[in-house]
Amino acid sequence: MAAFSCARFFRSMRGIFAPTAAVIGFSCLLTFIFILYQPTVGPGLSQRLGWQAWDAVTTIDYFDKGPSTTQPGDAEAQPTPGNDGEVEGTDWWETTSSQPWDTTDDIESYPLDVWAPLLPQDTGSTFSEIDISRCMMPSAFAGDLCDPQSTPEDDAIKGKWVRVERDLNKQSGLWTLNIYYRRTRRLDIPLITDLRLLPAGEMPEPLTDSWVKVDHSIRDGVMHAEPMFLWYLPGKTMNEMTVEEKANLITEVDVLFGEDRPWYGFEKVEPPVTQEKEGKVDSVWVTYRRGVKSVPRAPPLHFSHNGTFKVLQVADLHYSVSRGVCRDTNRDPCINSDNLTNTLLGHALDEEKPDLVVFSGDQLNGQGTSWDPKSVLAKFAVAVTDRKIPWAAIFGNHDEENGDVKQDQIRMMKALPYSLVQRGPKDIHGVGNYVLNVKSADASKTSLLTLYFLDSGAYSTNWYSDWFGSFVPTEYDWIHEDQINWFLEESAKIQLIERPFTPDTGKDFSSIWKRQSDQITPTTRKLAKPNAMMFFHIPLQESYGIADRDTRTGQSLDIGLHGLEGPGSAKKSDGMFDKGLQQALENGHVTGGGIPEVKVVANGHCHITEDCKRVKDVWLCFGGGGSYSGYGQVGFDRRFRVYEVSGYGETIRTYKRTEKDDILDDYVLAGPRAPPFNPRT
């Protein structure tokens, strides 16, 4: 009886599940056929609808020597090299041909449906349509739910919709609002040649042109804001355009927050989408780029023919999306502090004419005012890039407080003119741990100076909740053990050279080298690594330790002003000074004198501390605050520290230039006239 009951039970279950499984299976089949399955059309239909493949459909040679689309500051065409690969009558660092972009990346191969304003783009893939769409959720969560309507035919002919990942209503508005565009490579589609922003009721002139009005107001969702509409002008097709017209096509759109300069190569569309209300709302601008704007690249770092190389350190700019608020200064009037600081920096650059500028952290103010890092990064280095000076940068504790993370900021900085910034290894702490070498001017291209850059972090992971429930950091971060090991590995790769260095006179400029080599003071020669400098933001604990004494005079080797503020070092340490700086020696052997390879460590972080202190043969120096936007002290002039390296890398001298052009604490840190190193056993 029990067996009979079980058999009936299983038969009844089969009767239930069999039709259910059939219904589910048939539903899945219908879903696949009508929703998931996307048939691949043949080549004939693909060409009829419009080929949006990744290969350019155009007759333009993007790397030809046709009409220039470069901006002022771009490298000029170089002379023809000789048989030895170098150009007669020029220096080796000038013979690198300038390309519109890094040819290791094929720009033509990038997909059309990706917003990539940092890429130069090519004029073979340009805009065919523009729209504006609102969304009730951030675009990161919305996906393509809020994209403008389209059809497969329109996608194939005009291109898929691309969202500009910049919310026009980021500061205010009931919903997010984004610009969208289509990009095409077809030769028979009218391409957009101009943009306008006009209030409701106005039309662009001349009326004979076929202007198209975007349906949504570009102020949609902003309370009490008068509607304003974006118009675009479809012009000729690619086949109908001249070379000059193709070079003037709109190739990218972006959004700028604040009143300062837009990203390199972009222009503003007047008027602003949102007017600035000082202290309340920053302005919002639509920006666009015409043609291909190649980003000028820095030449390889090199000494001059007379063996000099100058570095200017810029510490703690603390720039904001706004034009900045002056702090702790008796300058009157003092408004738009970011702009004033750029003017001050420009003057210092004109006076010093450095070969390299190092931004030593806290380029961004954080603290809620640099909420759009890209708009701030667009302006922080303009005084340097306008003068075509190579520059490098490291991160401080404030740079990542608001908005984009360090990895994204590195990507942005690398896309700016004359940048030498590098991402560095991904398997150690920090972002932006990298090495630059400064080479000799002769044909040997010998590395005469090593520059180490490290990310000293921001804040440690110890947090506590304040009275309002938000989380604030309690301690600064530090250089971690894996970074110390990385530094030691990089130091071990440095080739030993004969020092003092003598230029190779067997190539060109033999008379020049002879005259300059005569200026080198005769001294004992040695086989050792070249001198090195290191830059990171947060100082080590040893910066507040006991200074060495000059064995010649007994003077304490602590040069400059300190004591106006408390220590700015981290409370914890993995031993960068003892395990890193003290272990990386010039020749790797204590028997050779035990002289550290790194002669100078340059820090920022402490705005009114600006001394250089030698501890166990390593100089630990502060840059001093150079910005009106960062904290200071009334009566303490803003200043920039200068490092002048001479004698083909043998001598390192430093001093500070103040806002009043005073030169302070001029001192030789390393070289024949410097205090001797401590004897070691």
XYZ file of C-alpha atoms in Angstrom, residues 62 101 112 114-128 130 162 181-184 191-195 238 245-254 265-266 287-293:
49
model
C 45.821 61.725 -39.637
C 49.434 61.898 -30.072
C 32.801 55.707 -31.111
C 32.764 56.108 -25.426
C 33.129 59.597 -23.957
C 36.883 60.194 -23.820
C 37.720 63.913 -23.548
C 41.344 63.221 -22.577
C 41.994 61.581 -25.943
C 42.749 63.857 -28.899
C 40.164 62.094 -31.117
C 40.423 62.340 -34.887
C 38.428 64.379 -37.354
C 37.322 61.193 -39.097
C 34.789 60.520 -36.316
C 32.735 63.596 -35.490
C 29.343 64.656 -34.179
C 26.134 64.011 -36.081
C 23.274 66.237 -29.867
C 27.281 58.793 -25.951
C 25.877 63.091 -28.665
C 26.259 60.711 -31.576
C 29.598 60.268 -33.324
C 29.905 58.886 -36.851
C 28.417 66.898 -39.342
C 28.039 69.457 -36.540
C 30.132 72.573 -37.054
C 28.925 74.979 -34.344
C 27.155 75.254 -30.972
C 32.726 64.733 -44.731
C 36.781 72.643 -42.661
C 37.548 69.119 -41.481
C 40.218 70.459 -39.122
C 37.596 72.790 -37.591
C 34.973 70.156 -36.827
C 33.756 69.716 -33.243
C 35.365 66.545 -31.907
C 34.460 66.544 -28.187
C 32.177 68.158 -25.596
C 32.785 68.580 -21.870
C 42.277 72.426 -26.196
C 38.680 73.241 -25.182
C 32.977 73.448 -23.423
C 33.960 71.936 -26.758
C 37.071 71.078 -28.741
C 37.571 71.664 -32.441
C 39.769 69.423 -34.529
C 42.727 67.510 -33.155
C 44.537 69.381 -30.388
